[in-house]
Coordinates of C-alpha atoms in Angstrom, one line a residue:
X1 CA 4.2 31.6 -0.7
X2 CA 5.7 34.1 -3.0
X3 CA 8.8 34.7 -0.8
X4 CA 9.1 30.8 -0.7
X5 CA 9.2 30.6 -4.7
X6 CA 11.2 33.9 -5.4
X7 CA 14.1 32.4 -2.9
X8 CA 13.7 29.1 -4.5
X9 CA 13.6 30.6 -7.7
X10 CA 16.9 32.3 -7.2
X11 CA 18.7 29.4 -6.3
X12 CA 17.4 27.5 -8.9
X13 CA 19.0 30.1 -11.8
X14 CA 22.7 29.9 -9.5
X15 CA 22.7 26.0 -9.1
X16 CA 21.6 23.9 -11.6
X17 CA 20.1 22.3 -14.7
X18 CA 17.1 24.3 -16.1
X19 CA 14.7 21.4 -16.8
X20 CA 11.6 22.0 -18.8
X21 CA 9.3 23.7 -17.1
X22 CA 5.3 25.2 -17.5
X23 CA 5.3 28.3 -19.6
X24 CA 5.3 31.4 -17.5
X25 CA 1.3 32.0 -18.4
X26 CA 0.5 28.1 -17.3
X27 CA 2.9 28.4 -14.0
X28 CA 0.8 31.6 -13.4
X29 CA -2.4 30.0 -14.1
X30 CA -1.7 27.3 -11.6
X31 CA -0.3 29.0 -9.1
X32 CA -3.2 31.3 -8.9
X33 CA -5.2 28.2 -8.8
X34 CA -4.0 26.9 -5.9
X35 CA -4.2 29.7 -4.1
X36 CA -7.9 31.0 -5.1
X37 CA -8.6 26.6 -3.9
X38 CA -6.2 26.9 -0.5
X39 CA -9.4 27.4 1.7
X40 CA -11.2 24.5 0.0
X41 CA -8.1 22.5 -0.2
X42 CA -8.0 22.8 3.6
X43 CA -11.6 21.6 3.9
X44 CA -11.2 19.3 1.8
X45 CA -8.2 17.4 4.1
X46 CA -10.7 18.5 7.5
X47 CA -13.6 16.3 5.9
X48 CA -11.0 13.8 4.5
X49 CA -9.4 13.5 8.7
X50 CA -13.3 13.4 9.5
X51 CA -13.9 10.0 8.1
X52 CA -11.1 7.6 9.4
X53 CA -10.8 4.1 7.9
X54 CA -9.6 2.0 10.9
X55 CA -8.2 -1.5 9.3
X56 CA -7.3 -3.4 12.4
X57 CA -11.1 -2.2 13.7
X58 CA -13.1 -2.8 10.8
X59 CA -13.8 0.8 10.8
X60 CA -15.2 2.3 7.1
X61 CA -13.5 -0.3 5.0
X62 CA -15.9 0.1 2.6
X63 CA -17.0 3.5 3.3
X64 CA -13.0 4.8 2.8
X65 CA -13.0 3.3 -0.2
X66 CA -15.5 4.7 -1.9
X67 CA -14.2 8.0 -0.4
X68 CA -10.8 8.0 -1.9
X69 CA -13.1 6.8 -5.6
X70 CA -15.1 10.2 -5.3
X71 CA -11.6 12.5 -4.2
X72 CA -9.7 10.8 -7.4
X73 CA -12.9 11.4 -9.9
X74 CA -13.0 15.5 -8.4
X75 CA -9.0 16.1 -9.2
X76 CA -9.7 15.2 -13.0
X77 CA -8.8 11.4 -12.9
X78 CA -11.4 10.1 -16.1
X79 CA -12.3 7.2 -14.5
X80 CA -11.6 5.6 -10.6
X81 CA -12.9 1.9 -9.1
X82 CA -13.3 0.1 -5.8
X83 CA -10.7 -3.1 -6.3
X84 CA -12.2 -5.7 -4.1
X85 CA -9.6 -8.1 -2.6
X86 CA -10.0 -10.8 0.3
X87 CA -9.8 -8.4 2.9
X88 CA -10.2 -4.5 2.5
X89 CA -10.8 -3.3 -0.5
X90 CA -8.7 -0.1 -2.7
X91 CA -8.8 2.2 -5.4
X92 CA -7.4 2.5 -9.1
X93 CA -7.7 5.2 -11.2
X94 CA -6.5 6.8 -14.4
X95 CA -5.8 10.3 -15.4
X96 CA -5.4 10.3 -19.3
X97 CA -3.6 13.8 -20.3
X98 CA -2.6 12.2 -24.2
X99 CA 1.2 12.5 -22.9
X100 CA 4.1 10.3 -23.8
X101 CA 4.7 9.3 -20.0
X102 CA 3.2 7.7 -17.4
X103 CA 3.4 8.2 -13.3
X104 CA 2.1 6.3 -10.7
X105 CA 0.7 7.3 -7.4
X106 CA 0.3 5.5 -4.5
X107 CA -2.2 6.8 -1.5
X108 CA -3.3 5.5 2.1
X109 CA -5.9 6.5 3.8
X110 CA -6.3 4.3 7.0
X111 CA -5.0 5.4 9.8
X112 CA -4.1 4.2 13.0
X113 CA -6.8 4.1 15.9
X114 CA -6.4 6.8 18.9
X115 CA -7.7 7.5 22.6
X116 CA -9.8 11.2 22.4
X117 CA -8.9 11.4 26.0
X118 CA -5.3 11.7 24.8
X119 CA -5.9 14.8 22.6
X120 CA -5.3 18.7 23.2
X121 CA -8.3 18.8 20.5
X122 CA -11.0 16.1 19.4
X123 CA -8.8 13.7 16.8
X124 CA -11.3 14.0 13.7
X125 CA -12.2 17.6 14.0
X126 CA -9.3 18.5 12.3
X127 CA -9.1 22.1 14.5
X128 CA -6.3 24.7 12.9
X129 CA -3.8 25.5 15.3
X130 CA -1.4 28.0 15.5
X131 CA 2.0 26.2 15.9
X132 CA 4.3 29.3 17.2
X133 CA 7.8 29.7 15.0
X134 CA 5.8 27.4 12.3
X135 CA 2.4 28.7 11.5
X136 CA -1.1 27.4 11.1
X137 CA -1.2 23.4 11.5
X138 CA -4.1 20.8 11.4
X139 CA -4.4 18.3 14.7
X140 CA -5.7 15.2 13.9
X141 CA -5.3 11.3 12.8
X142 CA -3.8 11.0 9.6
X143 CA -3.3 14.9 9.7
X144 CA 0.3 13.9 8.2
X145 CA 0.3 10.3 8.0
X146 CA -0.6 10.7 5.0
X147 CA -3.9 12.5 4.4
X148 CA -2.5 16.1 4.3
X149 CA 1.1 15.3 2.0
X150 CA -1.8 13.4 -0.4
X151 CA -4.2 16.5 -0.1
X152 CA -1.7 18.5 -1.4
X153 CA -1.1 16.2 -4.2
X154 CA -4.5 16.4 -4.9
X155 CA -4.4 20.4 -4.1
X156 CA -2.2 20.5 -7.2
X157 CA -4.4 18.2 -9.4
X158 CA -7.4 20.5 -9.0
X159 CA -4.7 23.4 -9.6
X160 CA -4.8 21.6 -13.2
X161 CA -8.5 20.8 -13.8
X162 CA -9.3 24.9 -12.9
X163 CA -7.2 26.4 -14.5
X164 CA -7.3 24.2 -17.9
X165 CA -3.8 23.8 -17.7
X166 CA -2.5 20.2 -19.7
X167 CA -0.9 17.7 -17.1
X168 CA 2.5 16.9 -18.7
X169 CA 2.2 12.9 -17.9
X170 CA -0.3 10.5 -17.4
X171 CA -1.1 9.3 -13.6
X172 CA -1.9 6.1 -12.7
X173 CA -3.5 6.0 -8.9
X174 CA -3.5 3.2 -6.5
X175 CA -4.9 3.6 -2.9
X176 CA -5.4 1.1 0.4
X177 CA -7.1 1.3 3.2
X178 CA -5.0 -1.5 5.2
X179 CA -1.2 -0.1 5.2
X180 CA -1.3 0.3 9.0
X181 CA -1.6 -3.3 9.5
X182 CA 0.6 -4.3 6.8
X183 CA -0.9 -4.0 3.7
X184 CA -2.1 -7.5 3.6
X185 CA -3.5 -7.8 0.6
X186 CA -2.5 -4.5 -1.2
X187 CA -0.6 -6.8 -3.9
X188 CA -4.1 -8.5 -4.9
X189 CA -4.7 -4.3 -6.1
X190 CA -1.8 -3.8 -7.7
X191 CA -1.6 -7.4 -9.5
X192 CA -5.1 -6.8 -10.9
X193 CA -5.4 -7.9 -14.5
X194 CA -6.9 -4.3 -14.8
X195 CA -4.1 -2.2 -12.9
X196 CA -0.9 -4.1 -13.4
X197 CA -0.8 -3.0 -17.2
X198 CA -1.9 0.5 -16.1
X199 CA 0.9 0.4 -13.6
X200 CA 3.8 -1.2 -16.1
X201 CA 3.9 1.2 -18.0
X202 CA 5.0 4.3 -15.2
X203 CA 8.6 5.3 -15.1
X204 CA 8.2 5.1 -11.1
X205 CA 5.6 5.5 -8.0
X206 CA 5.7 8.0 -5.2
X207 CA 3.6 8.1 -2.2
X208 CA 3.3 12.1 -1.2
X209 CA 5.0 12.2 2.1
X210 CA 5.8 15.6 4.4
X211 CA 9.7 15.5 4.6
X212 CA 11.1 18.7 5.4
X213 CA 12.9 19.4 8.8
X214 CA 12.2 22.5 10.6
X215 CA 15.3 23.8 8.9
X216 CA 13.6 23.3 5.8
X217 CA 15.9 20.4 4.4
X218 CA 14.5 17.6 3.0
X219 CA 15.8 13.5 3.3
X220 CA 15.1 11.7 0.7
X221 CA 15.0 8.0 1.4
X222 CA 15.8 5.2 -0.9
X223 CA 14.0 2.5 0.5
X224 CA 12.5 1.5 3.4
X225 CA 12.7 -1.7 5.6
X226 CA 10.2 -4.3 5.6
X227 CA 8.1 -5.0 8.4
X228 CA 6.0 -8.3 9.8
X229 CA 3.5 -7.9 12.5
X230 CA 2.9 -10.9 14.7
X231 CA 0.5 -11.7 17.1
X232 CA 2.5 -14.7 19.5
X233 CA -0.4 -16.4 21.6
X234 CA 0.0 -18.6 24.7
X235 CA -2.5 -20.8 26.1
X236 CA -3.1 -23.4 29.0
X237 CA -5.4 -25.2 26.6
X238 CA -3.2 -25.3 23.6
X239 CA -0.4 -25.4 25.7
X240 CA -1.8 -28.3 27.6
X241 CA 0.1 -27.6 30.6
X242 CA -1.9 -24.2 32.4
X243 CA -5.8 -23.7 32.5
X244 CA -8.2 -23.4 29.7
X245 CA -9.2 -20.3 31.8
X246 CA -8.5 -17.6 34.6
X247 CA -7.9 -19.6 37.4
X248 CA -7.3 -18.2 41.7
X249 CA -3.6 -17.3 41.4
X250 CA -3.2 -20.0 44.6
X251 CA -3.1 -23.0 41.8
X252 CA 0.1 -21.4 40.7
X253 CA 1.7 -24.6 42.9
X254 CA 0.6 -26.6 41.2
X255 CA -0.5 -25.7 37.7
X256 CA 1.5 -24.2 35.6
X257 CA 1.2 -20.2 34.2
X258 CA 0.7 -19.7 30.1
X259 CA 2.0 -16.0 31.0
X260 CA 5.5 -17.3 32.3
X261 CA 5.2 -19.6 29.2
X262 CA 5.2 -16.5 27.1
X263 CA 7.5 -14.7 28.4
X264 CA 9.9 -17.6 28.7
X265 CA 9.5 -17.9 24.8
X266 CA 10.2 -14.3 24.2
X267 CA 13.4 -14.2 25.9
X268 CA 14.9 -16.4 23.4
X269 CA 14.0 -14.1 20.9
X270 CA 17.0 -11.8 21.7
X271 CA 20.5 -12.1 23.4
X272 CA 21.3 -11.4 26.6
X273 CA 21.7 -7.7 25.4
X274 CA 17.9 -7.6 24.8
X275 CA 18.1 -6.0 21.4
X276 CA 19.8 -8.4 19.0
X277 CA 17.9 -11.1 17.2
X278 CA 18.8 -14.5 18.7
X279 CA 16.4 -16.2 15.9
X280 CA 18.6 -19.3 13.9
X281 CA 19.4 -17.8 10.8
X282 CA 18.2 -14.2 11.1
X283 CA 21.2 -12.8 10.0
X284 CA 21.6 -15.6 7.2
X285 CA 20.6 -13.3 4.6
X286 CA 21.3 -9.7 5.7
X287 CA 22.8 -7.6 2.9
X288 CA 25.9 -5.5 4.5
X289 CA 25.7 -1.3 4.1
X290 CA 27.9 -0.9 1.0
X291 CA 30.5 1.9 1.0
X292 CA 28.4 4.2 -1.0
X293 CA 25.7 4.6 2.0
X294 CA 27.8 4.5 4.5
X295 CA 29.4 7.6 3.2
X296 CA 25.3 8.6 2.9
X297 CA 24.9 8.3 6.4
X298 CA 27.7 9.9 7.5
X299 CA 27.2 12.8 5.5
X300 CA 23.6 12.8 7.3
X301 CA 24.8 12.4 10.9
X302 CA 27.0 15.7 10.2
X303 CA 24.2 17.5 9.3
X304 CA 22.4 16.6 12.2
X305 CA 21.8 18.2 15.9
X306 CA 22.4 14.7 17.7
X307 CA 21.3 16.8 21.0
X308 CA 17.8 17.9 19.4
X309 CA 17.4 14.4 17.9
X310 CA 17.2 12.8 21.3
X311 CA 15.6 14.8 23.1
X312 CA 12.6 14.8 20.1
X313 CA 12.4 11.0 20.9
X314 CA 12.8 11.2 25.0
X315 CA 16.1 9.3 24.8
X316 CA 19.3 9.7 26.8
X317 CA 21.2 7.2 25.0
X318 CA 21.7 4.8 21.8
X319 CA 22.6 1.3 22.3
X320 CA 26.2 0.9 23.7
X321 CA 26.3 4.7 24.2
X322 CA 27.7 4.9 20.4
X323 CA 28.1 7.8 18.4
X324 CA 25.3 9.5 16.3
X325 CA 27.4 8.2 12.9
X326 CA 27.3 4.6 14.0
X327 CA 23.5 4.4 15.4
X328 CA 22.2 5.8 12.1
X329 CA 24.5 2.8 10.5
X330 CA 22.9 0.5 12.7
X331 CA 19.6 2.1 12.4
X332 CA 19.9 1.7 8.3
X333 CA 21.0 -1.8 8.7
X334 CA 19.7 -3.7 11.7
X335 CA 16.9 -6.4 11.4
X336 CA 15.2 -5.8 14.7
X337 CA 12.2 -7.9 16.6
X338 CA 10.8 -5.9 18.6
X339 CA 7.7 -6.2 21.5
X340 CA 5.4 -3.6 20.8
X341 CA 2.9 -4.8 24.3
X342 CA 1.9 -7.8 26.7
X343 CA -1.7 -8.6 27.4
X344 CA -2.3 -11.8 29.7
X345 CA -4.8 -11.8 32.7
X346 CA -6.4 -8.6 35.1
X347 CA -4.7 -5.5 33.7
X348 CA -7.2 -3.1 35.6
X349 CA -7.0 -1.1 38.8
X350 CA -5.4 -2.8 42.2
X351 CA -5.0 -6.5 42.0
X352 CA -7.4 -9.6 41.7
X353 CA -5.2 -12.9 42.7
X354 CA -6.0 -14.7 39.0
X355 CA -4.0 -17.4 37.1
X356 CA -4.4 -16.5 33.6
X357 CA -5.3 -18.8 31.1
X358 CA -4.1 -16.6 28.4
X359 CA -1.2 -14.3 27.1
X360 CA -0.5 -12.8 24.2
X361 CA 2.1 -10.5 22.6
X362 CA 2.1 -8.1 19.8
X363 CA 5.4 -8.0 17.9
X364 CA 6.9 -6.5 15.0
X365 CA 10.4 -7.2 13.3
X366 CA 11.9 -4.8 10.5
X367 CA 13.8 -6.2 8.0
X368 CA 16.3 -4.9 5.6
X369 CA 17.5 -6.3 2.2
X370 CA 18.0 -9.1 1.1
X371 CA 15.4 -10.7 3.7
X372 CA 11.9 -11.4 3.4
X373 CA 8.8 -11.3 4.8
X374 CA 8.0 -15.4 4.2
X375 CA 11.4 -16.4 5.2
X376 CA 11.7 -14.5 8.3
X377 CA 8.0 -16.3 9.5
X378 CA 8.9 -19.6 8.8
X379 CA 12.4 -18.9 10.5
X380 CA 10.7 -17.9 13.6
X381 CA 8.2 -20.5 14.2
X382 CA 11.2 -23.2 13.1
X383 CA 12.8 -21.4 16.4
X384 CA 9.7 -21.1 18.8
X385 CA 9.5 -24.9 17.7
X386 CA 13.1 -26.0 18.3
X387 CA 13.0 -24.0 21.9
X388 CA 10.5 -25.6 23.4
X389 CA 7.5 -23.5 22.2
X390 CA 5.8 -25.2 19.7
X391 CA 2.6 -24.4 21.1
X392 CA 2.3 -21.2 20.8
X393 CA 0.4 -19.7 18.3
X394 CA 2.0 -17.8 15.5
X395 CA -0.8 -15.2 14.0
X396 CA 0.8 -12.9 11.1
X397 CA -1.7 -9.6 10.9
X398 CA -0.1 -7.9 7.9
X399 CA 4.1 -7.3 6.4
X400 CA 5.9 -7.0 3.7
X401 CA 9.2 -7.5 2.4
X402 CA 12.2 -4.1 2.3
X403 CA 12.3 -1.9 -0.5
X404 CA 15.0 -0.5 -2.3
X405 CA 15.3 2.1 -5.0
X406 CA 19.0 3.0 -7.3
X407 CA 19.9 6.6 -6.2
X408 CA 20.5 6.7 -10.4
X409 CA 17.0 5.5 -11.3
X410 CA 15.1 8.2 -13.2
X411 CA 12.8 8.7 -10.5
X412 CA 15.3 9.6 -7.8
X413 CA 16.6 12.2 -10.7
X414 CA 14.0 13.6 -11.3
X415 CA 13.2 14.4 -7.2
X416 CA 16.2 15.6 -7.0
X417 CA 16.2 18.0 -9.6
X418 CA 13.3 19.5 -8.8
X419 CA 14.6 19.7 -5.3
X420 CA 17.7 21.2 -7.1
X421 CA 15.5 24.0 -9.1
X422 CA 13.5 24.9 -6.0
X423 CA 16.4 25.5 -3.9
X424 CA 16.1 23.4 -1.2
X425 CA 18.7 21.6 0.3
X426 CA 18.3 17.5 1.1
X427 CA 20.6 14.5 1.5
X428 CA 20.4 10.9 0.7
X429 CA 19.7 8.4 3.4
X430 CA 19.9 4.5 2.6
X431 CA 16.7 3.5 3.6
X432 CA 14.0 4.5 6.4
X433 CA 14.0 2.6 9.6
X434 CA 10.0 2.7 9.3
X435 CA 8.5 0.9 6.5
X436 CA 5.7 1.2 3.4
X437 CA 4.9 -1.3 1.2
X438 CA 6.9 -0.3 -1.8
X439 CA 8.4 -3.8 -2.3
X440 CA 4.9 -4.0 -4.3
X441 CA 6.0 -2.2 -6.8
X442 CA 10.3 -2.6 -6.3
X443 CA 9.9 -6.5 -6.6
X444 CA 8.7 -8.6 -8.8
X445 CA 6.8 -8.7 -11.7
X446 CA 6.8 -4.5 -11.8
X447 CA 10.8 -3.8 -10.5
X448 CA 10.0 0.2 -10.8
X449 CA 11.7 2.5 -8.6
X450 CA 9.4 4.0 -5.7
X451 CA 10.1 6.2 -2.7
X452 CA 8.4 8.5 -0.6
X453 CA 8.7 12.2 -1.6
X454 CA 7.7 15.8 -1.1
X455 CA 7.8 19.0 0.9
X456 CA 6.3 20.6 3.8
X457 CA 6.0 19.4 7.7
X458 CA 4.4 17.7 10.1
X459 CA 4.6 15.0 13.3
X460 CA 2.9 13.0 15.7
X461 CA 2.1 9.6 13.4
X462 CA 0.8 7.1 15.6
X463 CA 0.3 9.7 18.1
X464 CA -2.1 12.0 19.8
X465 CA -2.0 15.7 18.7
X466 CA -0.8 14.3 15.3
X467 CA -0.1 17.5 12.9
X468 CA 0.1 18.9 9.3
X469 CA 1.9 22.3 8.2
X470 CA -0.9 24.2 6.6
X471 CA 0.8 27.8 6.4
X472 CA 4.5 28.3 7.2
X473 CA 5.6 31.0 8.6
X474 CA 9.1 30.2 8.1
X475 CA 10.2 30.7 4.3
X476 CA 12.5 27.5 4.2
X477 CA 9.7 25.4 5.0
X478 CA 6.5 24.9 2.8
X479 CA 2.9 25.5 3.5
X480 CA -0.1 23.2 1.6
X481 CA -0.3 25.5 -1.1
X482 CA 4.0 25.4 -1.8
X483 CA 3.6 21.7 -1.5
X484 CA 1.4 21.5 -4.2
X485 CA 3.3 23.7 -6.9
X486 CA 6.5 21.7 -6.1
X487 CA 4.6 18.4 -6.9
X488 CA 3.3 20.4 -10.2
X489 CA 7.3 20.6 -11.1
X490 CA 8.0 17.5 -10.3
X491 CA 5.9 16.4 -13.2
X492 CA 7.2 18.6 -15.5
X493 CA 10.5 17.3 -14.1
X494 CA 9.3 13.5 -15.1
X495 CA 8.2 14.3 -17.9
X496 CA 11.3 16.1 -19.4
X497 CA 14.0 13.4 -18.5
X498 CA 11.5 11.0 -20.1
X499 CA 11.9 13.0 -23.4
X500 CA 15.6 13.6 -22.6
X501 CA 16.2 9.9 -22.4

């Protein structure tokens, strides 16, 4: 850790702008904090990973909640509530330091669902691992998506409360337990007659995030495309033309198949090429990469080992074999629907000679600005409608609308410069192909910038053998402990260009 700050530290007095910063006795004070707390801020993210909250399963909606309430109330927020909506419930809380400025937090902490049989190590045990070239890691489900980059956030908070150091700004917290399947009714949180005021008056919103390469460079999005998950559901008795149920695969003479129905209909979602929206009016309101990102994304692709990239992913080749500058442009700019599986009929061992009487298909489409989450529904059932398709069902699980934050916005600025002071290196990307609800706050009423931001490592989201960056052997890259003093400067960052202003 010390190595990390001395070479960061160094830079920093080379570089750039000294900002207001702790005095040398409170920096002290905080960083011996953190580290006296690193072994019970690790056990703290191993019991976190030890209770999962499992939207899409119903798993510990209410149970997660109250969780996060308890984990706000330890780090030194005054006061922290359950926020009931009509689904799964979240969390608001308030940490009054008396300062002139406000920041807002954003946390989840569901997580996606996971096979144990997939796993080098049981998925909520949370085992340490030694990671060699890295360091010490945790393995398990939400290790980095986003339980570890928020334990460090909360690492530094109880850096604060022990050592009776003042926080330079206020913090305003809001947490969900339904992000993974679209943050469906995360707006009835924020919009609360109790938390929108509490949330109004923040200079921005950051959800911690793990964004360092293994080079130790950071990207720093500024925005994110949307996202809609779909459900599309085919059935003979809807349908009116296959069985109500499973019927002997022989009556395919004569009756027809709510599986060849299905996939019939999702053909016409793409051309021919089988990747570009064929939807009436997808494109209709698509805002076009301005020059500025472009030049973003070109700077990005220089930086980056194209040969590395794919094999990370398993991939031999982009679409139409084109370069690495031009598949991140397309990858920053592309409205995509995409088929994520297909369920109809026997799925199990061998074969059993069934007409099914059912088929469905999971689906999600990403959308960029100026789209929207509403318009891109109605848009596709108008389609499935106008095709043919009427019948099938249409169930929306969860979406949201892209996000976009100014690269000039105070809170970009202020990420930057502490980036800056630290000494490590990032670059600006347009916006992240993957997607978190921070239209919410972006969009109306609240129009505040919001990104995802911090230091540190980690991989596997979605995935078995999903891991967090605990202890870094490499200097360029953080540990938990050098996450949590950067997000310490970062405040002291916010709360400088606030007075500056």
């Amino acid at each position: 850790m010390r190595k990390f700050w001395l070479m960061a530290a160094a830079a920093a007095v080379l570089s750039t702008p000294v900002v207001a910063a702790p005095s040398a006795k409170d920096r002290a004070a905080l960083s011996g904090a953190v580290k006296a707390a690193h072994a019970t801020s690790v056990k703290r993210l191993q019991n976190w990973i030890a209770l999962p909250t499992i939207a899409n399963m119903g798993i510990n909606h209410k149970e997660g909640a109250e969780y996060m309430r308890q984990l706000a109330l330890d780090a030194g927020f005054q006061q922290a509530k359950v926020i009931t909506t009509d689904g799964v419930p979240g969390v608001f809380a308030t940490l009054d330091a008396g300062a002139p400025t406000t920041m807002a937090i954003y946390f989840m902490y569901d997580v996606k669902h996971y096979d144990p049989a997939e796993w080098s190590s049981p998925p909520l045990e949370a085992r340490i691992v030694d990671r060699p070239g890295e360091g010490k890691a945790i393995v398990g489900r939400g290790a980095v998506n986003q339980k570890g980059p928020e334990s460090a956030f909360l690492a530094m908070l109880h850096a604060f409360k022990d050592s009776k150091t003042k926080l330079p700004v206020n913090l305003v917290l809001v947490a969900e337990g339904e992000e993974e399947i679209g943050s469906t009714h995360f707006s009835q949180i924020v919009l609360n007659p109790e938390v929108k005021p509490a949330i109004e008056k923040a200079v921005g919103v950051i959800i911690p995030s793990a964004s360092q390469g293994p080079d130790g460079d950071v990207t720093l999005s500024l925005g994110a495309k949307g996202v809609v998950e779909l459900q599309l559901i085919s059935s003979g008795e809807k349908w009116g033309r296959g069985p109500k149920n499973d019927i002997h695969s022989s009556n395919m003479a004569r009756v027809e198949n709510p599986a060849w129905h299905l996939v019939k209909a999702l053909n016409t979602l793409v051309a021919d090429d089988g990747y570009t929206p064929a939807v009436e009016g997808w494109f209709e309101n698509v805002k076009p990469l301005t020059a500025r990102q472009k030049q973003l994304i070109a700077e990005n692709a220089a930086s980056t080992d194209e040969a590395k990239l794919k094999a990370s992913m398993g991939v031999q080749h982009w679409i139409k074999d084109e370069d690495l500058r031009t598949s991140l442009e397309r990858l920053a700019s592309q409205p995509t629907i995409n088929i994520q599986g297909i369920v109809s009929g026997y799925t199990g061992p061998g074969g059993k000679t069934v007409l099914p009487g059912r088929a469905e298909a999971k689906i999600d489409t990403r959308l960029v600005p100026d789209m929207s989450k509403d318009e891109m529904v109605a848009k596709l059932k108008a389609h499935l409608a106008k095709h043919g398709f009427g019948d099938i069902e249409v169930n929306v699980t969860g979406g949201y609308s892209p996000t976009q934050t100014d690269e000039n916005s105070a809170l970009i600025k202020a990420e930057t410069l502490t980036l800056k002071n630290a000494g490590i290196n990032y670059t600006l990307y347009p916006r992240s192909a993957g997607s978190w609800p921070g239209v919410v706050f972006t969009g109306a009423p609240l129009n505040l910038p919001a990104g995802q931001y911090g230091i540190g490592r980690g991989n596997g989201a979605h995935a078995p053998n999903e891991w967090f960056l605990i202890e870094s052997s490499n200097p360029k890259v953080a540990g938990l402990d050098e996450q949590a003093m950067l997000y310490a400067d970062f405040l002291y960052t916010v709360a400088d260009l606030a007075k500056k202003k």
